[in-house]
Structures are given as C-alpha cells and as structure tokens.
Amino acid sequence: MSSRSSLKLLLPLADPAQVLNVPVIPIGTLLAATHPFAANPPYLLSWLSPQISAPDMLQPKLFEKLVTENFETVPAKLLLQLATAFEEGGLCDKSGTFFYKNHLSKSNVPVLAIAGDQDLICSPDAVYETMKLILEPLVTYKVFGELGGPHFAHYDIVGAQQAVDLVYPCI
C-alpha cells in the first residue's frame, strides 16, 4: 500500500546523492543544526519535533540530546534502498529483485508488531498492513497511545519514560 511515512521527506536527497556519488548523508548534522529552529521561538521548523516524539513524552533535555547527539550519517546507498519502500512492490534489496514483503508469509518466527499512535515515520496503518502478510498465529499487533494520552511517536516507543511501564512489559 502507499505509505504516508514522513521518511518520504528524505527522498529528495536520494537522487542528488546518487548523481553526485556522495557516500553518506549527514542526517545527524542536519538535525543538530536545525534543532534550535524547531525548539525555540519563532519555531520555524516546529514540524520536525513530532517526527521524533509526541508532545510531552520526552523530557526536553533528553529530546535535545537525542536530536543533537544520537543521529549519525546515513549511507547514501541505504537511503536509495529505503526509497524502494515507496515504489511499486515495496522495499527490496539492492539488486531490485528480492521484495521483502513477498517473503513475510514464509516466516515461522513469532512477531510482535508495535506502533505508536502518533508515529509519522512508521504509522500504525503501515505496521498493520505489514502485519497482515505474516501468518496470523505468529503475529501480535499492538498500538501504543490512547485517546486523552499518553501518545507515542517513533522514538517514544523505546525512549519515553512511559515506555518503561506501557511498552516494555509487552516486549
């Protein structure tokens, strides 16, 4: 299915990286440089913060540390391969002939498919659609977050204080 993932925001970097033969994309440096514009008035890039964490889920100092110190460079070849997730057939290997979703039904390993209700990178819908490709007795699907809060975005699943009480016991 067509994904609404905000990872599509990185796709414009893929073609120039390939054309210019750039080995890596400095995602960490770019996030660290833009963080002050997302976290301080006039909040010009405030749309970036929900990509990482739902409001009030990560303590401000932890959020700042996550954004400014924990993201690194991304190999351009990896970005090009991730771009296939938004193409016909979905994510495939670098040869373009092996489509991962075609092999999920062959798994005999239990899978816990989890999503955050406000995850803009890998939405609950995307997790659900992927989960449907795995044999039913082997898969468990869980969305974290509820009406009235707390809400979980992409990194909240592992990094928010509420994850200790709500997510980790399910894992």
PDB file of C-alpha atoms in Angstrom:
ATOM      1  CA  MET A   1       0.000   0.000   0.000  1.00  0.00           C
ATOM      2  CA  SER A   2       1.113   3.561  -0.481  1.00  0.00           C
ATOM      3  CA  SER A   3       2.729   4.804   2.695  1.00  0.00           C
ATOM      4  CA  ARG A   4       2.159   8.174   4.323  1.00  0.00           C
ATOM      5  CA  SER A   5       5.507   7.883   6.095  1.00  0.00           C
ATOM      6  CA  SER A   6       7.360  11.105   6.698  1.00  0.00           C
ATOM      7  CA  LEU A   7      10.510   9.283   5.574  1.00  0.00           C
ATOM      8  CA  LYS A   8       9.403  10.492   2.155  1.00  0.00           C
ATOM      9  CA  LEU A   9      10.902  13.824   3.223  1.00  0.00           C
ATOM     10  CA  LEU A  10      14.333  12.240   2.759  1.00  0.00           C
ATOM     11  CA  LEU A  11      13.640  11.074  -0.810  1.00  0.00           C
ATOM     12  CA  PRO A  12      14.754  14.341  -2.439  1.00  0.00           C
ATOM     13  CA  LEU A  13      18.221  13.622  -1.013  1.00  0.00           C
ATOM     14  CA  ALA A  14      18.457  10.244  -2.755  1.00  0.00           C
ATOM     15  CA  ASP A  15      18.782  11.310  -6.390  1.00  0.00           C
ATOM     16  CA  PRO A  16      21.423  14.035  -5.890  1.00  0.00           C
ATOM     17  CA  ALA A  17      23.377  11.668  -3.639  1.00  0.00           C
ATOM     18  CA  GLN A  18      23.398   9.083  -6.407  1.00  0.00           C
ATOM     19  CA  VAL A  19      24.207  11.565  -9.185  1.00  0.00           C
ATOM     20  CA  LEU A  20      26.992  13.222  -7.200  1.00  0.00           C
ATOM     21  CA  ASN A  21      28.234   9.871  -5.873  1.00  0.00           C
ATOM     22  CA  VAL A  22      28.005  11.141  -2.290  1.00  0.00           C
ATOM     23  CA  PRO A  23      28.858   8.268   0.072  1.00  0.00           C
ATOM     24  CA  VAL A  24      26.850   9.492   3.103  1.00  0.00           C
ATOM     25  CA  ILE A  25      24.086  11.932   4.019  1.00  0.00           C
ATOM     26  CA  PRO A  26      24.856  13.801   7.276  1.00  0.00           C
ATOM     27  CA  ILE A  27      21.388  13.395   8.806  1.00  0.00           C
ATOM     28  CA  GLY A  28      22.757  13.857  12.337  1.00  0.00           C
ATOM     29  CA  THR A  29      24.497  17.107  11.456  1.00  0.00           C
ATOM     30  CA  LEU A  30      21.408  18.396   9.656  1.00  0.00           C
ATOM     31  CA  LEU A  31      19.147  17.579  12.626  1.00  0.00           C
ATOM     32  CA  ALA A  32      21.554  19.129  15.123  1.00  0.00           C
ATOM     33  CA  ALA A  33      21.795  22.289  13.012  1.00  0.00           C
ATOM     34  CA  THR A  34      18.020  22.635  12.616  1.00  0.00           C
ATOM     35  CA  HIS A  35      17.075  21.717  16.206  1.00  0.00           C
ATOM     36  CA  PRO A  36      17.344  25.303  17.540  1.00  0.00           C
ATOM     37  CA  PHE A  37      14.876  26.422  14.849  1.00  0.00           C
ATOM     38  CA  ALA A  38      12.425  23.697  15.877  1.00  0.00           C
ATOM     39  CA  ALA A  39      12.771  24.125  19.639  1.00  0.00           C
ATOM     40  CA  ASN A  40      12.966  27.916  20.044  1.00  0.00           C
ATOM     41  CA  PRO A  41      10.733  30.838  19.017  1.00  0.00           C
ATOM     42  CA  PRO A  42       9.646  31.578  16.357  1.00  0.00           C
ATOM     43  CA  TYR A  43       9.608  27.772  15.859  1.00  0.00           C
ATOM     44  CA  LEU A  44      10.248  27.930  12.110  1.00  0.00           C
ATOM     45  CA  LEU A  45      10.849  24.181  11.920  1.00  0.00           C
ATOM     46  CA  SER A  46       8.424  23.068  14.618  1.00  0.00           C
ATOM     47  CA  TRP A  47       7.090  20.375  12.288  1.00  0.00           C
ATOM     48  CA  LEU A  48      10.329  18.411  12.842  1.00  0.00           C
ATOM     49  CA  SER A  49       9.777  17.630  16.537  1.00  0.00           C
ATOM     50  CA  PRO A  50       6.668  15.418  16.077  1.00  0.00           C
ATOM     51  CA  GLN A  51       8.694  13.319  13.621  1.00  0.00           C
ATOM     52  CA  ILE A  52      10.695  12.159  16.626  1.00  0.00           C
ATOM     53  CA  SER A  53       8.478  12.395  19.710  1.00  0.00           C
ATOM     54  CA  ALA A  54       4.884  13.156  20.647  1.00  0.00           C
ATOM     55  CA  PRO A  55       4.405  16.318  22.738  1.00  0.00           C
ATOM     56  CA  ASP A  56       5.453  15.969  26.384  1.00  0.00           C
ATOM     57  CA  MET A  57       6.719  12.388  26.011  1.00  0.00           C
ATOM     58  CA  LEU A  58      10.455  13.021  26.233  1.00  0.00           C
ATOM     59  CA  GLN A  59      11.957  15.379  28.775  1.00  0.00           C
ATOM     60  CA  PRO A  60      13.267  18.485  26.940  1.00  0.00           C
ATOM     61  CA  LYS A  61      16.922  17.771  27.809  1.00  0.00           C
ATOM     62  CA  LEU A  62      16.603  14.146  26.698  1.00  0.00           C
ATOM     63  CA  PHE A  63      14.896  15.219  23.467  1.00  0.00           C
ATOM     64  CA  GLU A  64      17.652  17.744  22.761  1.00  0.00           C
ATOM     65  CA  LYS A  65      20.339  15.153  23.460  1.00  0.00           C
ATOM     66  CA  LEU A  66      18.604  12.618  21.211  1.00  0.00           C
ATOM     67  CA  VAL A  67      18.397  15.080  18.328  1.00  0.00           C
ATOM     68  CA  THR A  68      21.824  16.674  18.670  1.00  0.00           C
ATOM     69  CA  GLU A  69      23.965  13.666  19.618  1.00  0.00           C
ATOM     70  CA  ASN A  70      22.393  10.386  18.539  1.00  0.00           C
ATOM     71  CA  PHE A  71      21.771  10.615  14.829  1.00  0.00           C
ATOM     72  CA  GLU A  72      24.709   9.911  12.568  1.00  0.00           C
ATOM     73  CA  THR A  73      25.405   9.907   8.881  1.00  0.00           C
ATOM     74  CA  VAL A  74      23.325   7.624   6.687  1.00  0.00           C
ATOM     75  CA  PRO A  75      24.996   5.801   3.806  1.00  0.00           C
ATOM     76  CA  ALA A  76      23.545   7.116   0.556  1.00  0.00           C
ATOM     77  CA  LYS A  77      23.105   3.539  -0.690  1.00  0.00           C
ATOM     78  CA  LEU A  78      20.907   2.794   2.335  1.00  0.00           C
ATOM     79  CA  LEU A  79      18.771   5.853   1.579  1.00  0.00           C
ATOM     80  CA  LEU A  80      18.409   4.687  -2.025  1.00  0.00           C
ATOM     81  CA  GLN A  81      17.340   1.248  -0.848  1.00  0.00           C
ATOM     82  CA  LEU A  82      14.842   2.720   1.640  1.00  0.00           C
ATOM     83  CA  ALA A  83      13.374   4.761  -1.211  1.00  0.00           C
ATOM     84  CA  THR A  84      12.161   1.476  -2.737  1.00  0.00           C
ATOM     85  CA  ALA A  85       9.673   1.188   0.142  1.00  0.00           C
ATOM     86  CA  PHE A  86       7.631   3.893  -1.593  1.00  0.00           C
ATOM     87  CA  GLU A  87       7.733   2.266  -5.010  1.00  0.00           C
ATOM     88  CA  GLU A  88       5.610  -0.452  -6.586  1.00  0.00           C
ATOM     89  CA  GLY A  89       6.283  -3.754  -4.840  1.00  0.00           C
ATOM     90  CA  GLY A  90       7.697  -2.155  -1.705  1.00  0.00           C
ATOM     91  CA  LEU A  91      11.069  -2.446  -0.018  1.00  0.00           C
ATOM     92  CA  CYS A  92      13.537  -4.569  -1.937  1.00  0.00           C
ATOM     93  CA  ASP A  93      17.194  -5.495  -1.839  1.00  0.00           C
ATOM     94  CA  LYS A  94      19.854  -3.503  -3.686  1.00  0.00           C
ATOM     95  CA  SER A  95      19.514  -5.680  -6.792  1.00  0.00           C
ATOM     96  CA  GLY A  96      15.833  -4.714  -7.031  1.00  0.00           C
ATOM     97  CA  THR A  97      14.747  -8.329  -7.466  1.00  0.00           C
ATOM     98  CA  PHE A  98      14.066  -9.508  -3.901  1.00  0.00           C
ATOM     99  CA  PHE A  99      10.939  -7.926  -2.403  1.00  0.00           C
ATOM    100  CA  TYR A 100      10.848  -8.465   1.348  1.00  0.00           C
ATOM    101  CA  LYS A 101       7.080  -8.387   1.725  1.00  0.00           C
ATOM    102  CA  ASN A 102       6.759 -11.381  -0.596  1.00  0.00           C
ATOM    103  CA  HIS A 103       8.645 -13.483   1.948  1.00  0.00           C
ATOM    104  CA  LEU A 104       6.980 -12.432   5.213  1.00  0.00           C
ATOM    105  CA  SER A 105       4.370 -15.183   4.950  1.00  0.00           C
ATOM    106  CA  LYS A 106       7.165 -17.778   4.933  1.00  0.00           C
ATOM    107  CA  SER A 107       8.323 -16.821   8.420  1.00  0.00           C
ATOM    108  CA  ASN A 108       7.939 -19.339  11.222  1.00  0.00           C
ATOM    109  CA  VAL A 109       9.127 -16.951  13.939  1.00  0.00           C
ATOM    110  CA  PRO A 110       6.710 -15.147  16.281  1.00  0.00           C
ATOM    111  CA  VAL A 111       6.494 -11.411  15.539  1.00  0.00           C
ATOM    112  CA  LEU A 112       5.442  -8.564  17.809  1.00  0.00           C
ATOM    113  CA  ALA A 113       4.364  -5.713  15.522  1.00  0.00           C
ATOM    114  CA  ILE A 114       4.178  -2.459  17.509  1.00  0.00           C
ATOM    115  CA  ALA A 115       3.343   1.101  16.545  1.00  0.00           C
ATOM    116  CA  GLY A 116       2.886   4.466  18.188  1.00  0.00           C
ATOM    117  CA  ASP A 117      -0.464   6.145  17.651  1.00  0.00           C
ATOM    118  CA  GLN A 118       1.312   9.352  16.532  1.00  0.00           C
ATOM    119  CA  ASP A 119       4.217   7.750  14.674  1.00  0.00           C
ATOM    120  CA  LEU A 120       4.730   9.731  11.474  1.00  0.00           C
ATOM    121  CA  ILE A 121       7.669   7.599  10.320  1.00  0.00           C
ATOM    122  CA  CYS A 122       6.043   4.160  10.533  1.00  0.00           C
ATOM    123  CA  SER A 123       2.338   4.674  11.080  1.00  0.00           C
ATOM    124  CA  PRO A 124       0.006   2.178  12.747  1.00  0.00           C
ATOM    125  CA  ASP A 125      -1.626   1.656   9.336  1.00  0.00           C
ATOM    126  CA  ALA A 126       1.723   0.719   7.770  1.00  0.00           C
ATOM    127  CA  VAL A 127       2.531  -1.665  10.618  1.00  0.00           C
ATOM    128  CA  TYR A 128      -0.932  -3.233  10.327  1.00  0.00           C
ATOM    129  CA  GLU A 129      -0.652  -3.686   6.558  1.00  0.00           C
ATOM    130  CA  THR A 130       2.740  -5.346   7.003  1.00  0.00           C
ATOM    131  CA  MET A 131       1.469  -7.495   9.859  1.00  0.00           C
ATOM    132  CA  LYS A 132      -1.317  -8.879   7.643  1.00  0.00           C
ATOM    133  CA  LEU A 133       1.365 -10.509   5.475  1.00  0.00           C
ATOM    134  CA  ILE A 134       2.559 -12.702   8.358  1.00  0.00           C
ATOM    135  CA  LEU A 135       0.731 -15.910   9.297  1.00  0.00           C
ATOM    136  CA  GLU A 136      -1.891 -14.977  11.908  1.00  0.00           C
ATOM    137  CA  PRO A 137      -0.947 -17.308  14.743  1.00  0.00           C
ATOM    138  CA  LEU A 138       2.616 -15.960  14.643  1.00  0.00           C
ATOM    139  CA  VAL A 139       1.878 -12.243  14.871  1.00  0.00           C
ATOM    140  CA  THR A 140       0.712  -9.951  17.644  1.00  0.00           C
ATOM    141  CA  TYR A 141      -0.186  -6.343  16.810  1.00  0.00           C
ATOM    142  CA  LYS A 142      -0.207  -3.575  19.405  1.00  0.00           C
ATOM    143  CA  VAL A 143      -0.624   0.199  19.036  1.00  0.00           C
ATOM    144  CA  PHE A 144       0.595   2.311  21.933  1.00  0.00           C
ATOM    145  CA  GLY A 145      -1.176   5.543  22.779  1.00  0.00           C
ATOM    146  CA  GLU A 146      -4.752   6.271  23.626  1.00  0.00           C
ATOM    147  CA  LEU A 147      -7.412   8.929  23.416  1.00  0.00           C
ATOM    148  CA  GLY A 148      -6.570  11.506  26.062  1.00  0.00           C
ATOM    149  CA  GLY A 149      -2.913  10.409  26.108  1.00  0.00           C
ATOM    150  CA  PRO A 150      -0.235   9.449  26.510  1.00  0.00           C
ATOM    151  CA  HIS A 151       0.604   9.384  22.816  1.00  0.00           C
ATOM    152  CA  PHE A 152       3.595   7.690  21.242  1.00  0.00           C
ATOM    153  CA  ALA A 153       5.614   8.829  18.228  1.00  0.00           C
ATOM    154  CA  HIS A 154       8.505   6.927  16.635  1.00  0.00           C
ATOM    155  CA  TYR A 155      11.190   7.266  19.302  1.00  0.00           C
ATOM    156  CA  ASP A 156       8.771   7.321  22.239  1.00  0.00           C
ATOM    157  CA  ILE A 157       8.274   3.563  21.869  1.00  0.00           C
ATOM    158  CA  VAL A 158      11.783   2.997  23.226  1.00  0.00           C
ATOM    159  CA  GLY A 159      12.795   6.315  24.796  1.00  0.00           C
ATOM    160  CA  ALA A 160       9.868   7.803  26.693  1.00  0.00           C
ATOM    161  CA  GLN A 161       9.512   7.258  30.422  1.00  0.00           C
ATOM    162  CA  GLN A 162       6.008   5.836  29.827  1.00  0.00           C
ATOM    163  CA  ALA A 163       7.566   3.139  27.609  1.00  0.00           C
ATOM    164  CA  VAL A 164       9.003   1.526  30.725  1.00  0.00           C
ATOM    165  CA  ASP A 165       5.522   0.964  32.135  1.00  0.00           C
ATOM    166  CA  LEU A 166       3.475   0.511  28.963  1.00  0.00           C
ATOM    167  CA  VAL A 167       5.685  -0.806  26.159  1.00  0.00           C
ATOM    168  CA  TYR A 168       8.448  -2.851  27.787  1.00  0.00           C
ATOM    169  CA  PRO A 169       6.066  -5.259  29.591  1.00  0.00           C
ATOM    170  CA  CYS A 170       4.620  -6.226  26.187  1.00  0.00           C
ATOM    171  CA  ILE A 171       8.034  -6.965  24.821  1.00  0.00           C
TER     172      ILE A 171
END
